[in-house]
């Protein structure tokens, strides 16, 4: 079945790089996403990558996709205290329409 | 301002008392969806709608109903709420249900069923 897995917690020091990892099971994924959730708010799209790409860079964010291992990562360079949030990995799979499957979220703590 | 609006933001109620959580978007999006968020489980899809009068079950539809009579509104109905429906609920919308369309989320509704 479809499943997306992430580690639940990550703690880094301000200024360091953060790497959040995700694995998924459905090889028919078309797009993979990273969403950010701040306390008391909904999810905001950070970035996404099409399944035929290996890497995407957007300012401080770098997404790496290893389709063979079904592994997705999000690297945040120069992590700031404002980056503290929950980060969700998600994949979209075709089901007649499309279905989006979310991981449980990784809570990032940034220490000053 | 483009947004997805949910009401109420918080609700405490009792088992069996019917309730409706409203969701409205002002972006003319075709696709709308309801999720529930529970600790350690991430977001699970309850129902989604590809367009007006078209709704389909997600992964956890039991105990919920939805309707899509107009494009902008997608209410979530709990006919007879039970304590296991205590959760944080999110409504989301996107232009279409296609895989390359990021979803816009509301700020969430926290329901407590006693």
Coordinates of C-alpha atoms in Angstrom, one line a residue:
Chain A
X1 CA 0.0 0.0 0.0
X2 CA 0.9 3.6 -0.1
X3 CA 3.0 4.9 2.8
X4 CA 5.2 7.9 3.5
X5 CA 7.6 7.7 6.5
X6 CA 9.7 10.4 8.2
X7 CA 11.6 10.7 11.4
X8 CA 9.6 12.6 14.0
X9 CA 12.2 15.0 15.4
X10 CA 15.3 16.8 14.4
X11 CA 17.4 19.3 16.4
X12 CA 20.0 21.6 14.9
X13 CA 22.0 24.7 15.9
X14 CA 21.3 28.0 14.3
X15 CA 23.4 28.5 11.3
X16 CA 23.9 24.8 10.6
X17 CA 22.3 22.9 7.8
X18 CA 19.2 20.7 8.5
X19 CA 18.5 17.6 6.5
X20 CA 15.0 16.1 6.8
X21 CA 14.6 12.7 5.2
X22 CA 11.5 10.9 3.9
X23 CA 10.9 7.5 2.3
X24 CA 7.8 6.5 0.3
X25 CA 6.6 3.2 -1.1
X26 CA 4.5 4.0 -4.2
X27 CA 6.7 4.0 -7.3
X28 CA 3.9 5.6 -9.3
X29 CA 4.4 8.9 -7.5
X30 CA 4.2 11.9 -9.9
X31 CA 5.1 14.8 -7.6
X32 CA 6.7 14.9 -4.2
X33 CA 6.2 17.9 -1.9
X34 CA 7.5 19.5 1.2
X35 CA 5.1 21.4 3.3
X36 CA 5.8 23.5 6.5
X37 CA 3.4 23.8 9.4
X38 CA 3.9 26.5 12.0
X39 CA 2.1 26.4 15.3
X40 CA -1.6 27.1 15.0
X41 CA -1.5 27.3 11.3
X42 CA -2.3 25.2 8.3
X43 CA 0.3 23.7 5.9
X44 CA 2.2 25.9 3.5
X45 CA 3.9 24.5 0.4
X46 CA 7.7 25.0 0.6
X47 CA 8.7 23.3 -2.6
X48 CA 8.0 20.3 -4.8
X49 CA 9.8 18.1 -7.3
X50 CA 8.6 16.1 -10.3
X51 CA 9.4 12.4 -10.1
X52 CA 11.7 12.5 -13.1
X53 CA 14.0 15.1 -11.5
X54 CA 17.0 14.3 -9.1
X55 CA 17.4 17.7 -7.5
X56 CA 15.8 21.0 -7.1
X57 CA 17.3 24.1 -5.5
X58 CA 15.3 27.1 -4.3
X59 CA 17.3 29.7 -2.3
X60 CA 18.2 28.0 1.0
X61 CA 16.2 24.8 0.2
X62 CA 17.6 21.8 -1.7
X63 CA 15.5 18.8 -2.5
X64 CA 17.1 15.5 -3.5
X65 CA 15.2 12.6 -4.9
X66 CA 16.5 9.1 -5.2
X67 CA 13.8 7.3 -7.1
X68 CA 15.5 4.0 -7.0
X69 CA 15.6 4.0 -3.2
X70 CA 12.3 6.0 -3.0
X71 CA 14.0 8.5 -0.8
X72 CA 13.4 12.2 -0.6
X73 CA 15.3 14.8 1.4
X74 CA 15.0 18.4 2.2
X75 CA 18.2 20.4 3.1
X76 CA 17.8 23.8 4.7
X77 CA 21.0 25.8 4.6
X78 CA 21.9 28.3 7.3
X79 CA 19.0 27.2 9.5
X80 CA 17.3 30.0 11.4
X81 CA 15.1 30.0 14.5
X82 CA 12.2 31.0 12.2
X83 CA 12.6 27.6 10.5
X84 CA 11.4 25.8 13.6
X85 CA 8.2 24.1 12.5
X86 CA 6.8 20.7 11.5
X87 CA 7.8 19.6 8.0
X88 CA 5.6 17.2 6.0
X89 CA 6.7 15.1 3.1
X90 CA 3.9 14.2 0.7
X91 CA 3.6 12.3 -2.5
X92 CA 0.9 12.4 -5.2
X93 CA -0.1 9.2 -6.8
X94 CA -2.5 8.6 -9.7
X95 CA -5.8 6.9 -8.7
X96 CA -8.1 7.8 -11.6
X97 CA -7.8 11.3 -10.2
X98 CA -4.8 12.0 -7.9
X99 CA -4.4 11.3 -4.2
X100 CA -1.9 13.1 -1.9
X101 CA -0.4 11.0 0.9
X102 CA 1.3 12.8 3.8
X103 CA 4.0 11.6 6.1
X104 CA 3.6 12.0 9.9
X105 CA 5.8 15.2 9.9
X106 CA 9.3 16.0 11.3
X107 CA 9.4 18.5 14.0
X108 CA 12.5 20.7 13.6
X109 CA 13.9 22.4 16.6
X110 CA 16.5 25.2 16.0
X111 CA 18.7 26.1 19.0
X112 CA 20.1 29.6 19.2
Chain B
X1 CA -6.5 38.0 -0.2
X2 CA -6.5 34.4 -1.5
X3 CA -7.4 32.1 1.3
X4 CA -9.2 29.0 2.6
X5 CA -11.4 29.8 5.6
X6 CA -12.7 27.3 8.1
X7 CA -15.2 27.8 10.8
X8 CA -15.2 27.3 13.7
X9 CA -11.5 27.3 14.7
X10 CA -12.3 25.5 17.9
X11 CA -15.3 23.4 19.1
X12 CA -16.0 21.3 22.2
X13 CA -19.1 19.3 21.9
X14 CA -20.7 16.1 23.1
X15 CA -21.2 12.6 21.6
X16 CA -24.1 12.4 19.2
X17 CA -24.7 16.1 18.6
X18 CA -24.6 16.8 14.9
X19 CA -22.1 19.4 13.8
X20 CA -20.9 21.0 10.6
X21 CA -17.5 22.5 9.9
X22 CA -17.6 25.0 7.1
X23 CA -14.9 25.6 4.5
X24 CA -14.8 28.3 1.9
X25 CA -12.2 29.3 -0.7
X26 CA -12.1 32.5 -2.8
X27 CA -9.7 31.3 -5.5
X28 CA -12.2 29.6 -7.8
X29 CA -10.4 26.3 -7.2
X30 CA -12.1 23.1 -8.6
X31 CA -10.5 20.7 -6.1
X32 CA -11.3 20.7 -2.4
X33 CA -10.4 18.2 0.3
X34 CA -10.7 17.5 4.0
X35 CA -8.0 16.0 6.2
X36 CA -7.6 15.1 9.8
X37 CA -4.3 15.4 11.6
X38 CA -3.5 13.2 14.6
X39 CA -0.2 12.9 16.5
X40 CA 2.2 10.5 14.8
X41 CA -0.1 9.9 11.9
X42 CA 0.3 13.0 9.8
X43 CA -2.6 14.1 7.6
X44 CA -5.2 11.5 6.5
X45 CA -7.7 12.4 3.8
X46 CA -11.3 12.1 4.7
X47 CA -13.2 13.2 1.6
X48 CA -12.3 15.2 -1.5
X49 CA -14.2 16.8 -4.4
X50 CA -12.9 17.2 -7.9
X51 CA -15.6 19.7 -8.8
X52 CA -19.2 20.8 -8.0
X53 CA -21.4 17.8 -7.2
X54 CA -18.5 15.4 -7.4
X55 CA -17.3 14.0 -4.1
X56 CA -15.2 10.9 -3.3
X57 CA -14.1 9.0 -0.2
X58 CA -10.5 9.4 1.0
X59 CA -8.7 7.1 3.4
X60 CA -10.8 7.6 6.5
X61 CA -14.4 8.6 5.5
X62 CA -16.3 6.7 8.1
X63 CA -18.5 8.9 10.3
X64 CA -18.3 11.9 8.0
X65 CA -20.3 13.4 5.2
X66 CA -19.6 16.2 2.8
X67 CA -21.4 18.1 0.1
X68 CA -20.3 20.4 -2.8
X69 CA -23.3 22.3 -4.0
X70 CA -21.2 25.4 -4.9
X71 CA -17.6 25.7 -6.1
X72 CA -16.4 27.8 -3.1
X73 CA -17.9 25.8 -0.2
X74 CA -17.2 22.3 1.0
X75 CA -18.7 21.6 4.4
X76 CA -17.7 18.6 6.6
X77 CA -20.6 17.1 8.5
X78 CA -20.4 14.9 11.5
X79 CA -24.0 13.4 11.9
X80 CA -23.3 11.7 15.2
X81 CA -19.8 12.6 16.5
X82 CA -17.9 10.2 18.7
X83 CA -14.8 10.7 20.8
X84 CA -12.5 9.1 18.2
X85 CA -13.3 12.0 15.9
X86 CA -11.5 14.3 18.3
X87 CA -8.8 15.7 16.1
X88 CA -7.4 18.7 14.2
X89 CA -9.2 19.1 10.8
X90 CA -7.9 20.9 7.7
X91 CA -9.6 21.9 4.6
X92 CA -7.5 22.4 1.4
X93 CA -8.1 23.5 -2.1
X94 CA -6.2 23.5 -5.4
X95 CA -6.9 24.5 -9.0
X96 CA -7.5 20.9 -10.0
X97 CA -6.8 17.5 -8.6
X98 CA -3.8 17.0 -10.8
X99 CA -0.6 16.0 -9.2
X100 CA 1.3 19.2 -9.9
X101 CA -1.2 21.5 -8.2
X102 CA -0.1 22.4 -4.6
X103 CA -2.8 22.6 -2.1
X104 CA -3.8 25.7 -0.1
X105 CA -4.7 24.9 3.4
X106 CA -7.0 26.6 5.9
X107 CA -5.8 27.3 9.5
X108 CA -7.5 24.3 10.9
X109 CA -10.4 23.4 13.2
X110 CA -9.7 21.7 16.5
X111 CA -12.7 19.5 17.5
X112 CA -13.1 17.9 20.9
X113 CA -15.9 15.3 21.3
X114 CA -16.6 14.5 24.9

